[in-house]
Amino acid sequence: MLSQVHHYFPIFLDLTNVKVLVIGGGKVGSKRASKFRDYGAEVTVVSLDFSEDLATRNDIIKVKLDASILGEEFLSKYDIIITATSDQSLNSRLCSLGKSLKKFCNNPTNPNESSFIVPIFYEDDDVGIAVTTMGKSSIMSKVILDKALEALKNDPKILLEIKVMNDVKSLLKSKIKDPSIRYNLYHKIFIDKQFESFINDGNIDSAMKRAEEIINGSSF
Ligand SMILES: C[C@@]1(CC(=O)O)C2=NC(=C\c3[nH]c(c(CCC(=O)O)c3CC(=O)O)Cc3[nH]c(c(CC(=O)O)c3CCC(=O)O)/C=C3\N/C(=C\2)[C@@H](CCC(=O)O)[C@]3(C)CC(=O)O)/[C@H]1CCC(=O)O
Ligand SMILES: NC(=O)c1ccc[n+]([C@@H]2O[C@H](COP(=O)([O-])OP(=O)(O)OC[C@H]3O[C@@H](n4cnc5c(N)ncnc54)[C@H](O)[C@@H]3O)[C@@H](O)[C@H]2O)c1
C-alpha cells in the first residue's frame, strides 16, 4: 500500500443518470461506451468516425467532431470522461483538462494518468468481482477472474450462504433495534456449528430456525 506505485480504490458504482463522455468512437471507445450505457449511464461519444457497433446504438448520443477543439465548457457538462482516440497526446491533454475540472477521467492509453481503471469484471444479482493488474495485463486479469469464478462454481454452498445470511440480516433487523447487538449476533450465527451444518446439508429452513433460536436466546 505504501509503495510509490499509483494505487486505486475499488468501488462499485451506480451509473444511473451519470453523464459519461467518451472521446474516440473506435474499438476501445465503442466497447467502453456500450458497457457504461448498458449499466445505466447517459453516454455521449465524440469522434471523427464511429464503429459499426456504435452506429447501431440509438441509446448513445454521437457527435461527429474533431475533439482537439473541445474545451472546459464542453467537458464541464460530464461527470466521467474517457479519452479513447488514437491520438495519445490528445488523450493526455483532454484527460488532464478533465481532471483539472474535478471530473473522473479514464485514459485507456495510459493508466497512470487515469483517475480510475476499468477492471475486468463479473457481476450478477448476488456477487460482483472486479480484477485489475494495475494496467499490467488485461489478459492476466482475465485469468485471475476465471480462477475466482471457477472457485465459486466449485463451492455452490457459498452462493446459498449469501442468500441465507441476507435472510438472517432481514430477520435481525425486524427483531432487534440496536445495530451493535445485531452485528454481534450476525457473527455469532455465522460461526454457529449447528447453523453451519444445516447450510452444508442445504437445509435452509432448519438453518433459519437455528438463527431464530440464537436471536431469541440472546439477552438483549
Ligand atoms: C477490461 C477491459 C476494458 C475495456 O477495454 O472495455 C480492459 N482491457 C480490455 C481489453 C484489452 N486490452 C488490451 C487488449 C489487446 C490485447 C492485450 O495486449 O491484452 C484488449 C483486448 C480487446 O480489446 O479485446 C491491451 C491494453 N490494455 C491497456 C493498454 C494500455 C497500456 O497498457 O498502457 C493496452 C495496450 C494497448 C496498446 O497496444 O496501446 C490498458 C488497460 N486495459 C484495461 C481494461 C485497464 C487495465 C485492466 C487491468 O489492470 O487488467 C487499462 C489500464 C485501461 C483502463 O484504465 O481502463 C477490456 C477487457 C476485455 C476482456 O474481458 O478480456
Ligand atoms: N485499454 C485498452 O484496453 C486498449 C486496448 C487496445 C488499444 N488501446 C489504445 O486505445 C486507443 C484507441 O484504440 P482503438 O483500437 O479504439 O483505435 P481505433 O483506431 O479503432 O479508434 C480511434 C478512434 O479515435 C477517433 N479519433 C482520432 N482522432 C480524433 C480526434 N482528433 N477527434 C475525435 N476523434 C478522433 C477516430 O475517429 C477513431 O474512431 C489507442 O491509443 C490504443 O493504443 C487501449
XYZ file of N, CA and C and ligand atoms in Angstrom:
766
model
N 0.811 -1.225 0.000
C 0.000 0.000 0.000
C 0.845 1.276 0.000
N 2.054 1.197 0.630
C 2.791 2.446 0.787
C 3.898 2.623 -0.250
N 3.898 1.771 -1.303
C 4.936 1.899 -2.322
C 4.667 3.138 -3.183
N 5.580 3.391 -4.113
C 5.457 4.576 -4.979
C 4.456 4.363 -6.113
N 4.030 3.100 -6.285
C 3.118 2.788 -7.385
C 1.775 3.473 -7.151
N 1.152 3.909 -8.253
C -0.173 4.524 -8.214
C -1.191 3.502 -7.713
N -1.984 3.844 -6.708
C -2.998 2.906 -6.199
C -4.405 3.409 -6.447
N -5.320 2.476 -6.618
C -6.705 2.811 -6.960
C -7.654 2.180 -5.949
N -8.611 2.955 -5.486
C -9.594 2.449 -4.519
C -10.765 1.792 -5.262
N -11.039 0.505 -4.985
C -12.118 -0.157 -5.728
C -13.499 0.215 -5.207
N -14.415 0.537 -6.120
C -15.809 0.771 -5.736
C -16.728 0.198 -6.807
N -17.982 -0.096 -6.452
C -18.983 -0.500 -7.440
C -19.963 0.662 -7.567
N -20.030 1.246 -8.764
C -20.787 2.480 -8.968
C -22.169 2.232 -9.536
N -23.166 2.972 -9.035
C -24.472 3.015 -9.693
C -24.387 4.131 -10.734
N -24.492 3.789 -12.006
C -24.292 4.786 -13.062
C -25.583 5.473 -13.519
N -26.700 5.173 -12.852
C -27.965 5.782 -13.265
C -27.851 7.308 -13.265
N -28.214 7.921 -14.391
C -28.186 9.386 -14.567
C -26.781 9.998 -14.537
N -25.745 9.176 -14.536
C -24.386 9.713 -14.579
C -24.053 10.033 -16.041
N -23.479 11.216 -16.249
C -23.197 11.641 -17.624
C -21.753 11.287 -17.992
N -21.632 10.449 -19.035
C -20.309 9.973 -19.434
C -19.984 10.469 -20.837
N -18.785 11.041 -20.994
C -18.318 11.459 -22.312
C -17.200 10.525 -22.750
N -17.379 9.883 -23.899
C -16.319 9.041 -24.454
C -15.762 9.769 -25.672
N -14.452 10.011 -25.667
C -13.846 10.722 -26.794
C -13.089 9.691 -27.632
N -13.533 9.487 -28.862
C -12.984 8.435 -29.730
C -13.980 7.281 -29.813
N -14.480 7.041 -31.024
C -15.519 6.014 -31.205
C -15.013 4.812 -31.986
N -13.732 4.441 -31.774
C -13.176 3.242 -32.429
C -13.433 2.013 -31.571
N -12.499 1.038 -31.639
C -12.716 -0.242 -30.930
C -12.837 -0.050 -29.417
N -11.850 0.647 -28.835
C -11.821 0.795 -27.376
C -12.967 1.702 -26.904
N -13.142 2.864 -27.573
C -14.196 3.810 -27.188
C -15.573 3.167 -27.278
N -15.819 2.385 -28.336
C -17.145 1.751 -28.522
C -17.440 0.783 -27.402
N -16.417 -0.034 -27.065
C -16.626 -1.040 -26.027
C -16.958 -0.378 -24.697
N -16.202 0.670 -24.382
C -16.450 1.355 -23.102
C -17.777 2.084 -23.118
N -18.085 2.761 -24.236
C -19.363 3.484 -24.324
C -20.517 2.498 -24.121
N -20.460 1.346 -24.780
C -21.547 0.362 -24.671
C -21.667 -0.176 -23.253
N -20.511 -0.505 -22.652
C -20.538 -1.045 -21.279
C -21.165 -0.029 -20.310
N -20.710 1.226 -20.390
C -21.236 2.243 -19.460
C -22.725 2.472 -19.708
N -23.139 2.465 -20.989
C -24.562 2.646 -21.307
C -25.376 1.461 -20.768
N -24.845 0.237 -20.966
C -25.556 -0.964 -20.502
C -25.772 -0.925 -18.986
N -24.904 -0.207 -18.280
C -25.051 -0.100 -16.824
C -25.763 1.189 -16.407
N -26.442 1.847 -17.372
C -27.361 2.925 -16.995
C -26.865 4.346 -17.168
N -25.597 4.537 -17.582
C -25.108 5.913 -17.737
C -25.722 6.559 -18.984
N -25.765 7.917 -18.976
C -26.142 8.660 -20.191
C -24.838 8.910 -20.947
N -24.684 8.255 -22.102
C -23.380 8.272 -22.771
C -23.400 9.095 -24.062
N -22.385 9.966 -24.194
C -22.168 10.723 -25.427
C -20.793 10.346 -25.966
N -20.713 10.059 -27.275
C -19.412 9.777 -27.887
C -19.087 10.883 -28.888
N -17.919 11.503 -28.709
C -17.439 12.490 -29.676
C -16.310 11.848 -30.454
N -16.429 11.830 -31.802
C -15.384 11.171 -32.590
C -15.412 11.644 -34.036
N -14.295 11.409 -34.731
C -14.256 11.739 -36.167
C -15.076 10.719 -36.945
N -15.044 9.455 -36.480
C -15.928 8.433 -37.064
C -16.333 7.423 -35.989
N -17.319 6.596 -36.326
C -17.894 5.680 -35.322
C -17.858 4.242 -35.829
N -17.571 3.320 -34.936
C -17.557 1.898 -35.293
C -18.967 1.451 -35.678
N -19.058 0.291 -36.338
C -20.382 -0.234 -36.725
C -21.240 -0.485 -35.491
N -20.610 -1.006 -34.435
C -21.358 -1.275 -33.194
C -22.039 -0.007 -32.683
N -21.273 1.101 -32.701
C -21.834 2.359 -32.186
C -22.936 2.881 -33.090
N -22.735 2.719 -34.404
C -23.706 3.241 -35.373
C -25.086 2.629 -35.125
N -25.122 1.357 -34.654
C -26.416 0.701 -34.454
C -27.051 1.018 -33.097
N -26.340 1.750 -32.234
C -26.906 2.012 -30.893
C -27.572 3.374 -30.850
N -28.918 3.358 -30.843
C -29.586 4.669 -30.791
C -29.807 5.149 -29.361
N -29.278 4.400 -28.382
C -29.372 4.868 -26.993
C -28.077 5.568 -26.558
N -27.165 5.788 -27.535
C -25.918 6.510 -27.229
C -25.852 7.730 -28.148
N -25.603 8.913 -27.559
C -25.536 10.136 -28.373
C -24.187 10.192 -29.084
N -24.229 10.463 -30.400
C -22.980 10.536 -31.159
C -22.785 11.943 -31.729
N -21.608 12.499 -31.499
C -21.307 13.834 -32.021
C -20.054 13.724 -32.876
N -20.203 14.027 -34.188
C -19.063 13.920 -35.107
C -18.280 15.225 -35.058
N -17.069 15.137 -34.523
C -16.336 16.380 -34.223
C -14.856 16.065 -34.021
N -13.998 17.015 -34.385
C -12.583 16.875 -34.042
C -12.431 17.257 -32.563
N -12.038 16.286 -31.748
C -12.030 16.510 -30.291
C -10.958 17.501 -29.860
N -10.020 17.846 -30.778
C -8.972 18.784 -30.354
C -9.549 20.177 -30.086
N -10.783 20.429 -30.538
C -11.365 21.758 -30.254
C -12.131 21.792 -28.919
N -12.240 20.621 -28.270
C -13.032 20.594 -27.034
C -12.327 21.365 -25.911
N -13.129 22.119 -25.168
C -12.554 22.898 -24.060
C -13.337 22.711 -22.775
N -12.991 23.558 -21.800
C -13.575 23.447 -20.449
C -15.097 23.432 -20.449
N -15.688 24.328 -21.265
C -17.150 24.483 -21.216
C -17.840 23.169 -21.589
N -17.319 22.507 -22.639
C -17.926 21.239 -23.086
C -17.688 20.136 -22.051
N -16.448 19.986 -21.611
C -16.120 18.896 -20.675
C -16.861 19.044 -19.350
N -17.141 20.297 -18.965
C -17.799 20.562 -17.682
C -19.160 19.901 -17.572
N -19.771 19.581 -18.730
C -21.134 19.039 -18.705
C -21.191 17.576 -18.275
N -20.005 16.935 -18.155
C -19.997 15.488 -17.889
C -19.415 15.163 -16.511
N -19.790 13.978 -16.002
C -19.263 13.532 -14.709
C -17.988 12.705 -14.902
N -18.008 11.887 -15.968
C -16.889 10.968 -16.241
C -16.451 11.163 -17.689
N -15.135 11.205 -17.897
C -14.610 11.387 -19.254
C -13.673 10.228 -19.579
N -13.854 9.647 -20.770
C -12.978 8.552 -21.201
C -12.315 8.986 -22.509
N -10.981 9.004 -22.526
C -10.278 9.509 -23.712
C -9.711 8.330 -24.497
N -10.382 7.963 -25.597
C -10.008 6.734 -26.329
C -9.776 6.994 -27.811
N -9.166 8.140 -28.139
C -8.838 8.352 -29.556
C -7.493 7.674 -29.847
N -7.143 7.616 -31.133
C -5.858 7.028 -31.497
C -4.726 8.045 -31.348
N -5.079 9.260 -30.905
C -4.069 10.310 -30.734
C -3.713 10.419 -29.237
N -2.552 9.817 -28.901
C -2.175 9.713 -27.479
C -2.017 11.072 -26.803
N -1.443 12.058 -27.536
C -1.219 13.346 -26.866
C -2.548 14.065 -26.650
N -3.507 13.864 -27.586
C -4.844 14.446 -27.402
C -5.529 13.794 -26.197
N -5.416 12.461 -26.098
C -5.993 11.753 -24.942
C -5.444 12.325 -23.641
N -4.123 12.493 -23.585
C -3.479 13.003 -22.367
C -3.956 14.404 -22.024
N -3.991 15.256 -23.058
C -4.364 16.662 -22.817
C -5.800 16.757 -22.290
N -6.732 16.016 -22.943
C -8.141 16.111 -22.544
C -8.383 15.470 -21.172
N -7.665 14.371 -20.897
C -7.830 13.715 -19.598
C -7.342 14.657 -18.493
N -6.220 15.313 -18.759
C -5.656 16.219 -17.779
C -6.577 17.432 -17.566
N -7.144 17.950 -18.660
C -8.086 19.074 -18.549
C -9.316 18.632 -17.737
N -9.817 17.429 -18.037
C -10.975 16.887 -17.302
C -10.684 16.813 -15.813
N -9.498 16.294 -15.476
C -9.160 16.147 -14.053
C -9.037 17.518 -13.377
N -8.537 18.515 -14.138
C -8.413 19.855 -13.541
C -9.798 20.446 -13.258
N -10.831 19.924 -13.959
C -12.210 20.378 -13.704
C -12.886 19.500 -12.647
N -12.083 18.641 -11.978
C -12.573 17.729 -10.923
C -13.493 16.645 -11.478
N -13.273 16.294 -12.748
C -14.017 15.179 -13.331
C -13.198 13.915 -13.145
N -13.889 12.755 -13.152
C -13.159 11.492 -13.155
C -12.814 11.170 -14.596
N -11.518 10.914 -14.864
C -11.121 10.613 -16.238
C -10.429 9.257 -16.339
N -10.783 8.520 -17.385
C -10.125 7.240 -17.676
C -9.428 7.385 -19.029
N -8.094 7.178 -19.014
C -7.347 7.222 -20.265
C -6.831 5.813 -20.558
N -7.525 5.064 -21.430
C -7.149 3.665 -21.656
C -5.756 3.510 -22.263
N -5.203 4.604 -22.780
C -3.859 4.508 -23.339
C -2.783 4.772 -22.284
N -3.190 5.234 -21.123
C -2.197 5.471 -20.067
C -2.828 5.425 -18.669
N -2.847 4.196 -18.066
C -3.484 4.057 -16.761
C -2.926 5.008 -15.702
N -1.635 5.383 -15.823
C -1.046 6.262 -14.809
C -1.693 7.644 -14.783
N -2.312 8.026 -15.910
C -2.972 9.335 -15.954
C -4.437 9.244 -15.558
N -4.945 8.005 -15.397
C -6.376 7.811 -15.168
C -6.754 8.002 -13.713
N -7.926 8.604 -13.464
C -8.396 8.642 -12.071
C -9.047 7.330 -11.687
N -9.381 6.500 -12.675
C -9.863 5.155 -12.357
C -9.533 4.206 -13.499
N -9.433 2.930 -13.137
C -9.187 1.876 -14.125
C -10.499 1.160 -14.381
N -10.774 0.778 -15.624
C -11.930 -0.078 -15.907
C -11.450 -1.519 -15.758
N -11.922 -2.212 -14.720
C -11.383 -3.557 -14.474
C -12.026 -4.610 -15.354
N -11.461 -5.802 -15.342
C -12.117 -6.972 -15.904
C -13.088 -7.428 -14.821
N -14.357 -7.613 -15.147
C -15.283 -7.894 -14.054
C -16.372 -8.887 -14.415
N -16.972 -9.397 -13.331
C -18.163 -10.234 -13.437
C -19.135 -9.704 -12.397
N -20.411 -9.632 -12.750
C -21.378 -9.326 -11.695
C -22.749 -9.898 -12.031
N -23.445 -10.394 -10.996
C -24.835 -10.827 -11.154
C -25.612 -10.324 -9.942
N -26.792 -10.871 -9.702
C -27.617 -10.341 -8.602
C -27.007 -10.598 -7.224
N -26.087 -11.560 -7.129
C -25.547 -11.931 -5.816
C -24.093 -11.541 -5.581
N -23.311 -11.533 -6.662
C -21.860 -11.364 -6.492
C -21.284 -10.407 -7.534
N -20.345 -9.565 -7.109
C -19.585 -8.754 -8.055
C -18.104 -8.982 -7.807
N -17.349 -9.278 -8.872
C -15.891 -9.450 -8.718
C -15.216 -8.614 -9.803
N -14.319 -7.721 -9.395
C -13.590 -6.904 -10.366
C -12.096 -7.118 -10.157
N -11.358 -7.303 -11.247
C -9.922 -7.583 -11.134
C -9.119 -6.590 -11.964
N -8.027 -6.108 -11.389
C -7.072 -5.338 -12.188
C -5.664 -5.813 -11.855
N -4.776 -5.692 -12.820
C -3.355 -5.893 -12.545
C -2.667 -4.517 -12.691
N -3.401 -3.484 -12.327
C -2.934 -2.086 -12.388
C -2.499 -1.707 -13.808
N -3.172 -2.286 -14.807
C -2.857 -1.980 -16.196
C -1.741 -2.834 -16.772
N -1.184 -3.760 -15.955
C -0.034 -4.545 -16.447
C -0.443 -5.517 -17.535
N -1.565 -6.229 -17.324
C -2.000 -7.178 -18.353
C -3.469 -7.559 -18.167
N -4.301 -7.076 -19.109
C -5.729 -7.412 -19.003
C -5.937 -8.909 -19.217
N -5.024 -9.534 -19.965
C -5.141 -10.988 -20.174
C -4.985 -11.716 -18.836
N -3.992 -11.302 -18.034
C -3.783 -11.958 -16.733
C -4.911 -11.628 -15.752
N -5.496 -10.427 -15.888
C -6.651 -10.100 -15.039
C -7.789 -11.065 -15.329
N -7.938 -11.392 -16.612
C -8.992 -12.335 -17.009
C -8.709 -13.719 -16.423
N -7.433 -14.111 -16.423
C -7.047 -15.418 -15.852
C -7.435 -15.474 -14.373
N -7.139 -14.373 -13.649
C -7.451 -14.324 -12.210
C -8.963 -14.380 -11.997
N -9.698 -13.617 -12.805
C -11.162 -13.616 -12.660
C -11.733 -15.017 -12.921
N -11.233 -15.667 -13.961
C -11.727 -17.014 -14.284
C -11.457 -17.983 -13.127
N -10.306 -17.834 -12.496
C -9.985 -18.707 -11.339
C -10.962 -18.454 -10.198
N -11.264 -17.195 -9.939
C -12.196 -16.860 -8.855
C -13.586 -17.416 -9.164
N -14.017 -17.289 -10.416
C -15.351 -17.779 -10.796
C -15.418 -19.300 -10.727
N -14.308 -19.943 -11.108
C -14.238 -21.411 -11.038
C -14.357 -21.863 -9.577
N -13.661 -21.140 -8.690
C -13.714 -21.482 -7.259
C -15.143 -21.343 -6.730
N -15.850 -20.300 -7.173
C -17.249 -20.107 -6.756
C -18.135 -21.237 -7.268
N -17.908 -21.604 -8.549
C -18.727 -22.646 -9.174
C -18.535 -23.991 -8.457
N -17.282 -24.217 -7.995
C -16.977 -25.491 -7.331
C -17.434 -25.533 -5.881
N -17.944 -24.416 -5.383
C -18.408 -24.387 -3.994
C -19.789 -23.725 -3.945
N -20.833 -24.429 -4.447
C -22.163 -23.824 -4.540
C -22.715 -23.393 -3.182
N -22.130 -23.941 -2.094
C -22.561 -23.587 -0.744
C -22.422 -22.065 -0.504
N -21.412 -21.476 -1.097
C -21.184 -20.041 -0.869
C -22.375 -19.219 -1.375
N -22.874 -19.568 -2.572
C -23.999 -18.810 -3.134
C -25.249 -18.985 -2.272
N -25.434 -20.215 -1.789
C -26.569 -20.491 -0.908
C -26.453 -19.671 0.374
N -25.232 -19.631 0.901
C -24.990 -18.945 2.168
C -25.186 -17.430 2.041
N -24.902 -16.875 0.870
C -25.132 -15.436 0.667
C -26.628 -15.141 0.857
N -27.454 -15.996 0.244
C -28.907 -15.790 0.341
C -29.371 -15.953 1.796
N -28.877 -17.023 2.468
C -29.309 -17.272 3.843
C -28.856 -16.126 4.763
N -27.603 -15.699 4.620
C -27.102 -14.639 5.503
C -27.859 -13.328 5.258
N -28.336 -13.132 4.016
C -29.159 -11.951 3.729
C -30.506 -12.069 4.445
N -31.076 -13.288 4.439
C -32.346 -13.512 5.155
C -32.149 -13.337 6.666
N -31.004 -13.820 7.168
C -30.704 -13.671 8.594
C -30.643 -12.179 8.956
N -30.018 -11.409 8.053
C -29.898 -9.969 8.298
C -31.286 -9.313 8.396
N -32.186 -9.687 7.470
C -33.553 -9.133 7.498
C -34.259 -9.508 8.799
N -34.088 -10.785 9.195
C -34.711 -11.260 10.428
C -34.206 -10.444 11.624
N -32.893 -10.253 11.674
C -32.292 -9.488 12.775
C -32.833 -8.059 12.804
N -32.947 -7.443 11.603
C -33.420 -6.051 11.531
C -34.857 -5.945 12.026
N -35.651 -7.009 11.755
C -37.057 -6.949 12.178
C -37.184 -7.175 13.684
N -36.197 -7.833 14.297
C -36.356 -8.204 15.716
C -35.564 -7.316 16.667
N -34.441 -6.753 16.175
C -33.550 -6.034 17.112
C -33.244 -4.628 16.602
N -33.445 -3.638 17.442
C -33.279 -2.236 17.023
C -31.804 -1.790 17.053
N -31.069 -2.266 18.076
C -29.701 -1.774 18.270
C -28.721 -2.410 17.265
N -28.117 -1.609 16.372
C -27.240 -2.163 15.331
C -26.032 -2.915 15.890
N -25.495 -2.478 17.053
C -24.290 -3.150 17.557
C -24.634 -4.551 18.078
N -25.838 -4.703 18.649
C -26.269 -6.039 19.088
C -26.511 -6.912 17.854
N -27.143 -6.311 16.853
C -27.395 -7.036 15.594
C -26.096 -7.547 14.997
N -25.114 -6.669 14.991
C -23.812 -7.002 14.391
C -23.185 -8.207 15.093
N -23.202 -8.174 16.437
C -22.620 -9.292 17.201
C -23.365 -10.595 16.943
N -24.693 -10.504 16.918
C -25.487 -11.721 16.700
C -25.284 -12.273 15.281
N -25.140 -11.377 14.332
C -24.937 -11.775 12.929
C -23.688 -12.664 12.824
N -22.631 -12.234 13.557
C -21.396 -13.012 13.542
C -21.530 -14.306 14.355
N -22.261 -14.223 15.459
C -22.469 -15.401 16.302
C -23.195 -16.489 15.492
N -24.218 -16.079 14.745
C -24.987 -17.035 13.932
C -24.070 -17.636 12.848
N -23.287 -16.775 12.213
C -22.430 -17.233 11.112
C -21.455 -18.326 11.560
N -20.909 -18.208 12.806
C -19.909 -19.207 13.242
C -20.543 -20.356 14.027
N -21.870 -20.335 14.204
C -22.537 -21.404 14.959
C -22.428 -22.744 14.211
N -22.009 -23.794 14.925
C -21.755 -25.095 14.287
C -23.034 -25.726 13.717
N -24.141 -25.619 14.491
C -25.407 -26.218 14.008
C -25.899 -25.504 12.748
N -25.839 -24.164 12.798
C -26.249 -23.346 11.649
C -25.444 -23.768 10.413
N -24.124 -23.909 10.617
C -23.223 -24.285 9.520
C -23.589 -25.659 8.955
N -23.897 -26.596 9.882
C -24.159 -27.948 9.417
C -25.485 -28.008 8.626
N -26.494 -27.207 9.028
C -27.743 -27.150 8.247
C -27.467 -26.590 6.846
N -26.607 -25.567 6.788
C -26.274 -24.985 5.475
C -25.564 -26.036 4.611
N -24.607 -26.755 5.240
C -23.872 -27.784 4.489
C -24.817 -28.832 3.909
N -25.929 -29.109 4.650
C -26.914 -30.091 4.157
C -27.923 -29.455 3.202
N -27.778 -28.149 2.957
C -28.719 -27.452 2.070
C -30.087 -27.269 2.723
N -30.140 -27.401 4.060
C -31.412 -27.327 4.783
C -31.653 -25.888 5.285
N -32.195 -25.062 4.385
C -32.324 -23.623 4.681
C -33.333 -23.367 5.804
N -34.456 -24.096 5.771
C -35.490 -23.886 6.802
C -34.913 -24.093 8.198
N -34.179 -25.225 8.377
C -33.606 -25.505 9.689
C -32.532 -24.476 10.051
N -31.768 -24.027 9.045
C -30.734 -23.010 9.314
C -31.400 -21.738 9.835
N -32.521 -21.344 9.213
C -33.221 -20.128 9.639
C -33.823 -20.310 11.041
N -34.341 -21.535 11.319
C -34.901 -21.793 12.659
C -33.806 -21.669 13.713
N -32.622 -22.232 13.388
C -31.481 -22.156 14.317
C -31.081 -20.691 14.540
N -31.081 -19.896 13.455
C -30.742 -18.471 13.584
C -31.734 -17.798 14.539
N -33.016 -18.099 14.371
C -34.058 -17.502 15.201
C -33.865 -17.897 16.675
N -33.496 -19.178 16.864
C -33.245 -19.697 18.212
C -32.131 -18.878 18.889
N -31.047 -18.632 18.123
C -29.910 -17.879 18.692
C -30.361 -16.458 19.030
N -31.139 -15.852 18.121
C -31.609 -14.475 18.367
C -32.511 -14.441 19.606
N -33.461 -15.391 19.681
C -34.406 -15.405 20.812
C -33.709 -15.717 22.134
N -32.628 -16.522 22.049
C -31.930 -16.931 23.272
C -30.955 -15.888 23.777
N -30.686 -14.864 22.971
C -29.690 -13.879 23.410
C -30.340 -12.896 24.382
N -29.526 -12.386 25.302
C -30.094 -11.446 26.272
C -29.902 -10.027 25.758
N -30.954 -9.434 25.265
C -30.855 -8.039 24.799
C -32.032 -7.228 25.304
C -11.482 -4.625 -19.108
C -11.025 -4.008 -20.400
C -11.989 -2.863 -20.507
C -12.295 -2.331 -21.831
O -11.398 -2.031 -22.618
O -13.506 -2.153 -22.046
C -9.572 -3.577 -20.337
N -8.873 -4.029 -21.361
C -9.642 -4.810 -22.131
C -9.212 -5.386 -23.327
C -7.917 -5.295 -23.952
N -6.889 -4.543 -23.517
C -5.799 -4.684 -24.366
C -6.166 -5.569 -25.400
C -5.231 -6.009 -26.519
C -4.554 -7.321 -26.133
C -3.631 -7.191 -24.944
O -2.499 -6.681 -25.103
O -4.006 -7.607 -23.817
C -7.504 -5.959 -25.121
C -8.335 -6.975 -25.828
C -9.500 -6.366 -26.546
O -9.551 -5.152 -26.815
O -10.387 -7.165 -26.879
C -4.423 -4.096 -24.225
C -4.189 -2.916 -23.383
N -4.855 -2.645 -22.228
C -4.392 -1.465 -21.716
C -3.383 -0.967 -22.563
C -2.675 0.354 -22.367
C -1.459 0.242 -21.560
O -1.108 -0.832 -21.022
O -0.795 1.271 -21.451
C -3.228 -1.914 -23.598
C -2.251 -1.898 -24.716
C -2.898 -1.128 -25.848
C -1.926 -0.667 -26.863
O -1.432 -1.518 -27.619
O -1.674 0.562 -26.870
C -4.850 -0.842 -20.523
C -6.000 -1.159 -19.830
N -6.896 -2.098 -20.161
C -7.831 -2.200 -19.171
C -9.052 -2.832 -19.262
C -7.350 -1.466 -17.971
C -6.490 -2.377 -17.103
C -7.209 -3.552 -16.551
C -6.236 -4.444 -15.838
O -5.471 -3.994 -14.987
O -6.261 -5.643 -16.105
C -6.462 -0.431 -18.609
C -5.363 0.094 -17.733
C -7.293 0.745 -19.076
C -8.164 1.364 -18.063
O -7.694 2.084 -17.188
O -9.359 1.210 -18.170
C -11.017 -4.969 -21.592
C -11.295 -6.403 -21.105
C -11.572 -7.435 -22.185
C -11.724 -8.799 -21.545
O -12.779 -9.063 -20.934
O -10.797 -9.601 -21.655
N -7.032 -0.024 -22.761
C -7.165 -0.940 -23.654
O -7.692 -1.995 -23.348
C -6.659 -0.709 -25.040
C -6.732 -1.760 -25.949
C -6.324 -1.529 -27.250
C -5.867 -0.238 -27.602
N -5.793 0.752 -26.705
C -5.376 2.143 -27.062
O -6.599 2.936 -27.171
C -6.511 3.865 -28.263
C -7.668 3.649 -29.224
O -7.585 2.349 -29.777
P -8.660 1.803 -30.784
O -8.291 0.406 -31.077
O -10.021 2.098 -30.284
O -8.357 2.716 -32.091
P -9.308 2.982 -33.319
O -8.426 3.435 -34.438
O -10.242 1.842 -33.529
O -10.200 4.232 -32.865
C -9.701 5.500 -32.663
C -10.871 6.478 -32.751
O -10.392 7.778 -32.398
C -11.030 8.720 -33.255
N -10.202 9.926 -33.325
C -8.886 10.030 -33.686
N -8.504 11.328 -33.623
C -9.591 12.040 -33.219
C -9.850 13.419 -32.999
N -8.906 14.355 -33.170
N -11.088 13.784 -32.613
C -12.072 12.860 -32.440
N -11.890 11.556 -32.656
C -10.674 11.148 -33.042
C -11.132 8.015 -34.599
O -12.148 8.625 -35.380
C -11.485 6.602 -34.147
O -12.890 6.453 -34.076
C -5.154 3.631 -28.916
O -4.298 4.657 -28.433
C -4.706 2.248 -28.417
O -3.310 2.193 -28.255
C -6.189 0.540 -25.426
